């Protein structure tokens, strides 16, 4: 005999308006959820907090037989909990991105860092410069993101309280840009003659700045987020050095032989940049509200210390480059990360605004994205949302993450197993 | 302007009957395919050769504008080209197995080694002993292979010229068997009292042999292949040693303290077994037509040499344990394998009947099976089918494998990328 299902009332009250708003780094994501017999009450200051609370509520297996009451007061440890997808090394069809956003919401990620273009391909279909994708995408029709695709990603994300930060990485990582935009890249020289190959963006000519201004104006219009990630990483100076025009420009500007000054001259913008910009330009101008993202693995504690000492806000990504795989339970490493464990003052520690899981695309496309991301990314998500001490132990996390992985499967996310075992509802392989 | 499509005639002629037959290790898979303007002629001795030829034909991009003629005379290098799936550590839904068989046919694999049961679960639903899966499967209804499931796998495989060799590994790897079959496993002792845990199958009691005889009788009836893989690997002797009845039995049989003799006593059957049976029992009885499978990585050349010297046919699997993953282009390792490169006579080399790709299930289920298998398994498949010298170089294989991977995608197989790039038809992530 089954008992009659009882009506269950969930009431949600949100203090401020903003259903049509866009989340930002100051968004209050805290919520207060109390569940008792026959009803749940969810209170939050903003709609974003309400979304997080509803997500938690959906994950509760509720038993009211004993009239149990549970009260959850929950809030994120870090305001920036990001995930990077790389759509240049391989093209990710729109549905793969939307599905990733769904799974991000289940894990309470709130920033989608869209590394949309890079050397191998330029899939962003620009209104101002359509040739960038016409000539720089893997295919001009099937391997591009149209304006309507981009809108759909942004709205799908917003409905889940997720910001979309696009990255247009320059002056390096721009080989694909050069195909659709003549005279943008620096011609490399072999001796006195151009070698036929091209280096980073040419920072010595006015046309470069006019182009970048127009492109970024469009990008800032299309993407509502206040951040645009401008990359700035891994700039090779060899090609610049080989080019006689660049050398003349260096002399004229009084940069001597210091090409980091040339990069700095180019990079002067307010935005998130990769750590290289700081490493090279500590004594050069870098606007104080630039957010720095740490990606180099071995020395990240030292970098955290130096950058926050200089007053910069930082994002930690290095230990969560989960495109790197190894055999076995490598998700355990993600639990060991302590973003605020570096030598520095309390003030410095507050400058760590969060972290980011990175899924670079050398070996990843829609065929293996989901099992490689999930549930491995959840470990970082938990570290970024929850209490530091309570989530540090991977052995204690194991049953929690295993259960959550089955929940992801039930919701149609192709999340891979942590170890031997089973879920009630398996992925059916179709 | 497009020219009118021309009629294209494919004629297939097969010398012998046998459409309703079952492939075996002596099946002739060779074929002769000639393609010329407007027609293709495929000739083979058996239906299995015709299947291989049609597969090749389907992969040809045919251009008849220049009236080109191509003639393919093709045959496998090794008669045994296997792939192992493990359905005990994780349950693989039926569709995942059927899809794997499809992809196997595309790569001309011809043996599906079904490691169907093991310690963690017993999903095979036996007619004779239904409690084995009722109590030993992860779930008695949702995580089992019914008789009709097994029939479907066998017929799906047969239609693709693939044999199905089931593995019922014992006397070790049988923890799940013990749940549904009382008194099968050896009770381990702590001092003079049973510890409550169980070891391998108890080889000292008649009931064990009666049970095994009934079970294997059923298995040999259900699976039409002439081979049953009986495992025999990784038997821990500690539990046997702790058990006073086993020690008494050892004395009675005159085995002294040599537990390998006890295992050998148990294993005396004609079948494929893992190499351990040979390693332990070189001087003990092992029927000469037993096929030995090499799974230990470091020393496989030496094992090949020793086993073939003893006159045994061998299967090489050790270097193709592709459940082991590492970051980057690890598919390259599979091309370096040379199954006949060991010290021995020509006669010995002929005893290498083939090889097998293994996808063990510790970290694999239907969520990540396909991208982990494909196209990585294709590298081994090519080594096992094609000419040794022509396929040894991984750099030369790269564009070939990349193209084949796109072909797999087009056919709906979630095959992961080898490196940066794209396919015309991407997997859509749905």
mmCIF file of N, CA, C and O in Angstrom, chain A residues 118-119 168-175 177 199-201 230 232-236 240 263 266-267:
data_model
loop_
_atom_site.group_PDB
_atom_site.id
_atom_site.type_symbol
_atom_site.label_atom_id
_atom_site.label_comp_id
_atom_site.label_asym_id
_atom_site.label_seq_id
_atom_site.Cartn_x
_atom_site.Cartn_y
_atom_site.Cartn_z
ATOM 1 N N UNK A 118 41.352 31.368 -30.831
ATOM 2 C CA UNK A 118 42.770 31.118 -30.538
ATOM 3 C C UNK A 118 43.469 30.836 -31.869
ATOM 4 O O UNK A 118 42.860 31.011 -32.926
ATOM 5 N N UNK A 119 44.707 30.406 -31.815
ATOM 6 C CA UNK A 119 45.451 30.105 -33.044
ATOM 7 C C UNK A 119 44.707 29.214 -34.042
ATOM 8 O O UNK A 119 44.613 29.542 -35.227
ATOM 9 N N UNK A 168 39.116 37.099 -25.809
ATOM 10 C CA UNK A 168 39.732 37.355 -27.118
ATOM 11 C C UNK A 168 41.202 37.587 -26.829
ATOM 12 O O UNK A 168 41.634 38.694 -26.543
ATOM 13 N N UNK A 169 41.929 36.493 -26.844
ATOM 14 C CA UNK A 169 43.325 36.473 -26.425
ATOM 15 C C UNK A 169 44.188 37.112 -27.514
ATOM 16 O O UNK A 169 44.138 36.727 -28.674
ATOM 17 N N UNK A 170 44.974 38.120 -27.127
ATOM 18 C CA UNK A 170 45.964 38.715 -28.033
ATOM 19 C C UNK A 170 47.067 39.301 -27.158
ATOM 20 O O UNK A 170 46.887 39.388 -25.965
ATOM 21 N N UNK A 171 48.210 39.678 -27.660
ATOM 22 C CA UNK A 171 48.620 39.708 -29.072
ATOM 23 C C UNK A 171 49.094 38.344 -29.590
ATOM 24 O O UNK A 171 49.191 38.170 -30.789
ATOM 25 N N UNK A 172 49.391 37.379 -28.676
ATOM 26 C CA UNK A 172 49.737 36.027 -29.137
ATOM 27 C C UNK A 172 48.456 35.247 -29.391
ATOM 28 O O UNK A 172 47.348 35.761 -29.220
ATOM 29 N N UNK A 173 48.584 33.994 -29.745
ATOM 30 C CA UNK A 173 47.421 33.114 -29.952
ATOM 31 C C UNK A 173 46.441 33.667 -30.982
ATOM 32 O O UNK A 173 45.227 33.551 -30.813
ATOM 33 N N UNK A 174 46.958 34.297 -32.024
ATOM 34 C CA UNK A 174 46.086 34.983 -32.980
ATOM 35 C C UNK A 174 46.287 34.530 -34.422
ATOM 36 O O UNK A 174 45.880 35.221 -35.346
ATOM 37 N N UNK A 175 46.925 33.375 -34.623
ATOM 38 C CA UNK A 175 47.175 32.919 -35.999
ATOM 39 C C UNK A 175 45.900 32.898 -36.840
ATOM 40 O O UNK A 175 45.898 33.321 -37.987
ATOM 41 N N UNK A 177 43.308 34.735 -36.529
ATOM 42 C CA UNK A 177 42.814 36.098 -36.805
ATOM 43 C C UNK A 177 43.409 36.627 -38.100
ATOM 44 O O UNK A 177 42.766 37.359 -38.848
ATOM 45 N N UNK A 199 53.839 36.333 -36.819
ATOM 46 C CA UNK A 199 53.947 36.223 -35.376
ATOM 47 C C UNK A 199 52.725 36.806 -34.687
ATOM 48 O O UNK A 199 51.618 36.735 -35.214
ATOM 49 N N UNK A 200 52.916 37.394 -33.498
ATOM 50 C CA UNK A 200 51.796 37.995 -32.763
ATOM 51 C C UNK A 200 51.246 39.205 -33.517
ATOM 52 O O UNK A 200 51.806 39.628 -34.525
ATOM 53 N N UNK A 201 50.166 39.756 -32.996
ATOM 54 C CA UNK A 201 49.610 41.010 -33.519
ATOM 55 C C UNK A 201 50.728 42.060 -33.601
ATOM 56 O O UNK A 201 51.589 42.122 -32.729
ATOM 57 N N UNK A 230 41.299 39.415 -21.986
ATOM 58 C CA UNK A 230 42.093 39.767 -23.160
ATOM 59 C C UNK A 230 43.368 38.950 -23.279
ATOM 60 O O UNK A 230 44.259 39.300 -24.052
ATOM 61 N N UNK A 232 46.722 37.737 -23.290
ATOM 62 C CA UNK A 232 48.044 38.311 -23.021
ATOM 63 C C UNK A 232 49.089 37.285 -22.643
ATOM 64 O O UNK A 232 50.183 37.628 -22.211
ATOM 65 N N UNK A 233 48.760 35.997 -22.823
ATOM 66 C CA UNK A 233 49.701 34.954 -22.401
ATOM 67 C C UNK A 233 50.554 34.462 -23.564
ATOM 68 O O UNK A 233 50.187 34.601 -24.728
ATOM 69 N N UNK A 234 51.665 33.896 -23.204
ATOM 70 C CA UNK A 234 52.537 33.175 -24.138
ATOM 71 C C UNK A 234 52.837 33.946 -25.424
ATOM 72 O O UNK A 234 52.669 33.439 -26.523
ATOM 73 N N UNK A 235 53.283 35.185 -25.269
ATOM 74 C CA UNK A 235 53.660 35.950 -26.450
ATOM 75 C C UNK A 235 55.127 35.644 -26.775
ATOM 76 O O UNK A 235 56.005 35.851 -25.943
ATOM 77 N N UNK A 236 55.337 35.139 -27.976
ATOM 78 C CA UNK A 236 56.718 34.860 -28.378
ATOM 79 C C UNK A 236 57.317 36.125 -28.973
ATOM 80 O O UNK A 236 56.743 36.764 -29.854
ATOM 81 N N UNK A 240 58.704 39.368 -33.367
ATOM 82 C CA UNK A 240 58.827 40.822 -33.213
ATOM 83 C C UNK A 240 60.275 41.264 -33.430
ATOM 84 O O UNK A 240 60.558 42.212 -34.146
ATOM 85 N N UNK A 263 54.872 44.680 -25.199
ATOM 86 C CA UNK A 263 53.618 43.976 -24.917
ATOM 87 C C UNK A 263 52.752 44.799 -23.969
ATOM 88 O O UNK A 263 51.542 44.911 -24.146
ATOM 89 N N UNK A 266 50.903 47.462 -25.513
ATOM 90 C CA UNK A 266 49.737 46.934 -26.223
ATOM 91 C C UNK A 266 48.590 46.564 -25.271
ATOM 92 O O UNK A 266 47.411 46.736 -25.570
ATOM 93 N N UNK A 267 48.961 46.049 -24.123
ATOM 94 C CA UNK A 267 47.951 45.427 -23.238
ATOM 95 C C UNK A 267 47.219 46.381 -22.308
ATOM 96 O O UNK A 267 46.378 45.943 -21.505
#
